[in-house]
CSV table of C-alpha atoms in Angstrom, one decimal:
chain,number,residue,atom,x,y,z
A,3,ASP,CA,13.1,12.5,40.9
A,4,ILE,CA,15.4,9.5,41.5
A,5,VAL,CA,15.7,7.4,38.4
A,6,MET,CA,16.2,3.6,38.8
A,7,ARG,CA,17.8,1.7,36.0
A,8,GLN,CA,17.8,-2.1,35.9
A,9,SER,CA,19.9,-4.4,33.7
A,10,PRO,CA,19.5,-6.6,31.9
A,11,ASP,CA,15.9,-6.3,30.7
A,12,SER,CA,15.7,-10.1,30.6
A,13,LEU,CA,17.9,-13.1,31.1
A,14,ALA,CA,17.7,-16.8,30.7
A,15,VAL,CA,19.5,-19.0,33.2
A,16,SER,CA,19.7,-22.8,33.5
A,17,LEU,CA,18.2,-24.5,36.5
A,18,GLY,CA,20.6,-24.6,39.4
A,19,GLU,CA,22.7,-21.7,38.0
A,20,ARG,CA,23.0,-18.2,39.2
A,21,ALA,CA,21.0,-15.1,38.0
A,22,THR,CA,22.3,-11.6,38.7
A,23,ILE,CA,20.2,-8.5,38.3
A,24,ASN,CA,21.7,-5.0,38.6
A,25,CYS,CA,20.0,-1.8,39.7
A,26,LYS,CA,21.5,1.7,39.6
A,27,SER,CA,20.0,4.8,41.1
A,28,SER,CA,20.5,8.4,39.9
A,29,GLN,CA,21.4,9.5,43.4
A,30,SER,CA,22.6,7.8,46.6
A,31,LEU,CA,20.0,5.9,48.6
A,32,LEU,CA,22.2,5.8,51.7
A,33,SER,CA,21.1,7.6,54.8
A,34,GLU,CA,22.1,7.0,58.4
A,35,SER,CA,23.9,3.8,57.4
A,36,LYS,CA,20.9,2.4,55.6
A,37,ASP,CA,20.1,2.0,51.9
A,38,PHE,CA,16.5,2.7,51.1
A,39,LEU,CA,16.2,0.0,48.4
A,40,VAL,CA,13.9,-3.0,48.0
A,41,TRP,CA,13.6,-5.9,45.6
A,42,PHE,CA,10.2,-7.3,44.5
A,43,GLN,CA,9.3,-10.5,42.6
A,44,GLN,CA,6.1,-10.4,40.5
A,45,LYS,CA,4.6,-13.5,38.8
A,46,PRO,CA,1.8,-13.1,36.1
A,47,GLY,CA,-1.6,-12.4,37.6
A,48,GLN,CA,-0.2,-11.9,41.1
A,49,PRO,CA,0.7,-8.8,43.1
A,50,PRO,CA,4.4,-8.2,43.7
A,51,LYS,CA,6.1,-10.0,46.6
A,52,ARG,CA,8.8,-8.2,48.5
A,53,LEU,CA,12.0,-10.2,48.8
A,54,ILE,CA,14.6,-7.8,50.2
A,55,TYR,CA,14.5,-4.5,52.0
A,56,TRP,CA,17.3,-2.1,53.3
A,57,ALA,CA,19.1,-3.4,50.2
A,58,SER,CA,20.2,-6.7,51.8
A,59,THR,CA,17.7,-7.8,54.5
A,60,ARG,CA,15.7,-10.8,53.4
A,61,ASP,CA,12.0,-10.9,54.1
A,62,TYR,CA,10.6,-13.6,56.4
A,63,GLY,CA,10.1,-16.8,54.5
A,64,VAL,CA,12.1,-15.8,51.5
A,65,PRO,CA,14.5,-18.6,50.5
A,66,ASP,CA,18.2,-17.9,51.2
A,67,ARG,CA,19.1,-18.4,47.6
A,68,PHE,CA,17.9,-14.8,47.2
A,69,SER,CA,20.4,-12.2,48.3
A,70,GLY,CA,20.8,-8.5,47.9
A,71,SER,CA,24.0,-6.4,48.0
A,72,GLY,CA,25.3,-3.0,47.2
A,73,SER,CA,25.2,0.5,48.7
A,74,GLY,CA,24.9,4.1,47.6
A,75,THR,CA,23.8,4.0,44.0
A,76,ASP,CA,24.7,0.4,42.8
A,77,PHE,CA,22.8,-2.7,43.9
A,78,THR,CA,22.5,-6.3,42.9
A,79,LEU,CA,19.9,-9.1,43.4
A,80,THR,CA,21.4,-12.6,43.1
A,81,ILE,CA,19.4,-15.7,42.8
A,82,SER,CA,21.6,-18.7,43.4
A,83,ASN,CA,20.6,-22.2,42.4
A,84,LEU,CA,17.7,-21.0,40.2
A,85,GLN,CA,14.5,-22.9,40.6
A,86,ALA,CA,11.6,-23.2,38.2
A,87,GLU,CA,9.4,-21.3,40.6
A,88,ASP,CA,11.7,-18.3,40.3
A,89,VAL,CA,10.5,-17.4,36.8
A,90,ALA,CA,9.1,-13.9,37.3
A,91,VAL,CA,9.8,-10.2,36.7
A,92,TYR,CA,12.0,-8.6,39.3
A,93,TYR,CA,11.9,-5.0,40.3
A,94,CYS,CA,14.1,-2.8,42.4
A,95,GLN,CA,12.5,0.3,44.1
A,96,GLN,CA,13.8,3.2,46.1
A,97,TYR,CA,11.9,4.4,49.1
A,98,TYR,CA,14.3,7.2,49.9
A,99,SER,CA,12.1,10.1,48.7
A,100,GLU,CA,9.0,10.9,46.7
A,101,PRO,CA,8.2,10.2,44.0
A,102,LEU,CA,8.8,6.5,45.0
A,103,THR,CA,10.3,5.0,41.9
A,104,PHE,CA,10.8,1.5,40.4
A,105,GLY,CA,13.3,0.1,38.0
A,106,GLY,CA,12.0,-1.0,34.7
A,107,GLY,CA,12.0,-4.7,35.6
A,108,THR,CA,14.0,-7.8,34.7
A,109,LYS,CA,12.3,-10.8,33.3
A,110,VAL,CA,14.0,-14.1,34.4
A,111,GLU,CA,13.4,-17.2,32.4
A,112,ILE,CA,14.7,-20.8,32.3
A,113,LYS,CA,17.3,-21.5,29.6
B,21,GLU,CA,-4.6,-12.3,58.3
B,22,VAL,CA,-3.9,-9.0,56.5
B,23,GLN,CA,-6.3,-8.4,53.6
B,24,LEU,CA,-6.6,-5.5,51.1
B,25,VAL,CA,-9.5,-5.8,48.7
B,26,GLU,CA,-9.7,-3.3,45.8
B,27,SER,CA,-12.9,-2.5,44.0
B,28,GLY,CA,-14.3,0.1,41.6
B,29,GLY,CA,-12.3,-0.7,38.5
B,30,GLY,CA,-13.8,-1.0,35.0
B,31,LEU,CA,-14.1,0.7,31.7
B,32,VAL,CA,-14.2,4.5,31.6
B,33,GLN,CA,-14.0,6.9,28.7
B,34,PRO,CA,-11.2,9.4,28.2
B,35,GLY,CA,-11.9,12.5,30.3
B,36,GLY,CA,-14.2,10.6,32.6
B,37,SER,CA,-14.0,9.8,36.3
B,38,LEU,CA,-13.7,6.8,38.5
B,39,THR,CA,-13.3,6.1,42.2
B,40,LEU,CA,-11.3,3.1,43.4
B,41,SER,CA,-11.8,1.8,46.9
B,42,CYS,CA,-9.7,-0.5,49.1
B,43,ALA,CA,-11.1,-2.3,52.1
B,44,ALA,CA,-8.5,-3.2,54.7
B,45,SER,CA,-8.7,-5.9,57.4
B,46,GLY,CA,-6.4,-7.9,59.7
B,47,PHE,CA,-4.2,-5.0,60.8
B,48,ARG,CA,-4.5,-1.6,62.5
B,49,PHE,CA,-5.3,0.4,59.4
B,50,SER,CA,-4.7,3.8,61.0
B,51,GLY,CA,-1.2,2.9,61.9
B,52,TYR,CA,0.0,2.5,58.3
B,53,TRP,CA,0.8,4.7,55.4
B,54,MET,CA,-1.2,3.7,52.3
B,55,ASN,CA,-0.4,3.8,48.6
B,56,TRP,CA,-1.8,3.2,45.1
B,57,VAL,CA,0.6,1.5,42.7
B,58,ARG,CA,-0.3,0.6,39.1
B,59,LEU,CA,0.9,-1.8,36.5
B,60,PRO,CA,0.1,-0.7,32.9
B,61,PRO,CA,-0.3,-3.5,30.4
B,62,GLY,CA,3.1,-4.6,29.1
B,63,LYS,CA,5.0,-2.2,31.3
B,64,GLY,CA,6.6,-2.0,34.7
B,65,LEU,CA,5.3,-1.0,38.1
B,66,GLU,CA,4.6,2.7,38.8
B,67,TRP,CA,3.8,4.3,42.2
B,68,VAL,CA,0.9,6.6,42.0
B,69,ALA,CA,0.2,8.2,45.4
B,70,ILE,CA,0.7,7.9,49.1
B,71,ILE,CA,-1.2,9.1,52.1
B,72,GLY,CA,0.0,9.4,55.7
B,73,ARG,CA,-1.6,7.7,58.7
B,74,ASP,CA,-4.0,10.5,59.6
B,75,GLY,CA,-4.5,11.7,56.0
B,76,SER,CA,-2.7,15.0,56.4
B,77,GLU,CA,0.2,14.1,54.2
B,78,LYS,CA,-0.3,13.2,50.5
B,79,TYR,CA,2.1,12.9,47.6
B,80,TYR,CA,1.5,12.1,44.0
B,81,ILE,CA,3.5,11.1,40.9
B,82,GLY,CA,3.7,14.1,38.6
B,83,SER,CA,1.6,12.6,35.8
B,84,VAL,CA,-1.5,12.4,38.0
B,85,GLU,CA,-1.1,15.6,40.1
B,86,GLY,CA,-4.2,17.7,39.9
B,87,ARG,CA,-6.3,14.8,38.4
B,88,PHE,CA,-6.2,12.1,41.0
B,89,SER,CA,-6.9,12.4,44.8
B,90,ILE,CA,-6.0,9.9,47.5
B,91,SER,CA,-8.0,9.8,50.7
B,92,ARG,CA,-8.8,7.4,53.6
B,93,ASP,CA,-11.5,6.8,56.2
B,94,ASN,CA,-9.8,5.3,59.3
B,95,ALA,CA,-13.1,4.7,61.0
B,96,LYS,CA,-14.1,2.4,58.2
B,97,ASN,CA,-10.7,1.0,57.2
B,98,LEU,CA,-11.1,2.3,53.7
B,99,LEU,CA,-8.7,3.8,51.2
B,100,PHE,CA,-9.8,5.7,48.1
B,101,LEU,CA,-8.4,7.0,44.8
B,102,GLN,CA,-10.6,9.5,43.0
B,103,MET,CA,-9.5,9.6,39.3
B,104,ASN,CA,-10.7,12.5,37.2
B,105,ASN,CA,-10.0,13.5,33.6
B,106,VAL,CA,-8.5,10.0,33.0
B,107,ARG,CA,-6.3,9.4,29.9
B,108,ALA,CA,-5.5,6.3,27.9
B,109,ASP,CA,-2.1,6.0,29.7
B,110,ASP,CA,-4.0,5.6,33.0
B,111,THR,CA,-5.0,2.1,31.9
B,112,ALA,CA,-3.5,-0.3,34.4
B,113,VAL,CA,-4.1,-2.7,37.2
B,114,TYR,CA,-4.2,-0.6,40.3
B,115,TYR,CA,-2.9,-2.1,43.6
B,116,CYS,CA,-3.7,-0.9,47.1
B,117,VAL,CA,-0.5,-1.1,49.2
B,118,GLY,CA,0.1,-0.6,52.9
B,119,GLY,CA,3.3,-0.2,54.8
B,120,ALA,CA,5.3,1.3,57.6
B,121,GLY,CA,6.5,4.6,56.3
B,122,TYR,CA,7.5,4.4,52.7
B,123,LEU,CA,8.0,0.6,52.7
B,124,PHE,CA,5.4,-1.5,50.7
B,125,ASP,CA,4.6,-4.2,53.2
B,126,PHE,CA,1.4,-5.7,51.9
B,127,TRP,CA,-0.5,-5.6,48.6
B,128,GLY,CA,-4.0,-6.2,47.4
B,129,GLN,CA,-4.8,-8.3,44.4
B,130,GLY,CA,-5.5,-5.3,42.2
B,131,THR,CA,-8.4,-3.9,40.2
B,132,LEU,CA,-8.2,-3.2,36.4
B,133,VAL,CA,-9.0,0.2,35.1
B,134,THR,CA,-9.4,0.5,31.3
B,135,VAL,CA,-9.6,3.9,29.7
B,136,SER,CA,-11.0,3.7,26.2
B,137,SER,CA,-13.8,5.1,24.0
C-alpha cells in the first residue's frame, strides 16, 4: 500500500499570508510523465472539493491562489493570500494504485 | 447538474448488516467508475471500495475485505454498498463518489452510519 504523509497536522496563518502544506508518498506517483496526486479541501458538514489534480492542474473555478507543485514522492499545496473562506481541512490523495490512499489531513486556521 | 444522493445510513449493532444506496443523475452513470469513501468522526478521509464501469472490477480496502460488497445497477443509475459484520470502527459518514478512472470527480453529501449497541 502507498502511505501518504502530510505535514503539518495544523497551521494558523494570518489573512493575506501564505500557507504551505506538504505531502510525501511512500513510493513514486510518477508514471508516463504524470503524477497521480490530487488535493482536496473539506469544510465542516460538506463533502470534499477537489482543488488540484495531476499534482499541479487546478480544477475549473478554483481560485489561482491555490497551487500544487512537486513530483515523484514530494508534493506541496500552496495557498497564497489566505482568505477567511479557505479555513478547512486539506487532504492529499494518490490515485496511482489501489488501495487509493489519503494523507491524514491538514487543518488550516486563521491566526 | 450532476447529483449523487446517498441513503440507507443509520444506527446498526456490532455484527449487524446495512445496505447503503446512491442514486445518480445528471451524467452517464455507466461511463464512470464509482466509489465509497468514508470519514470517521474526528479522523481523516478513507477510501473504502471502487467498482468499474460494468461492475466486473472491484477493489476494497483491506479492513473491509470479505465484509463489504460494492455493486451497481447501470439500468437504474444506482450504486450500493452491502455492509456485513459491521464493527465500531466502521462508524463514519459514507460518501458516494464518481469519477473517470481512479479520479474522484464528484461527491454526494454523505450518509451517516453509526455502529453501536
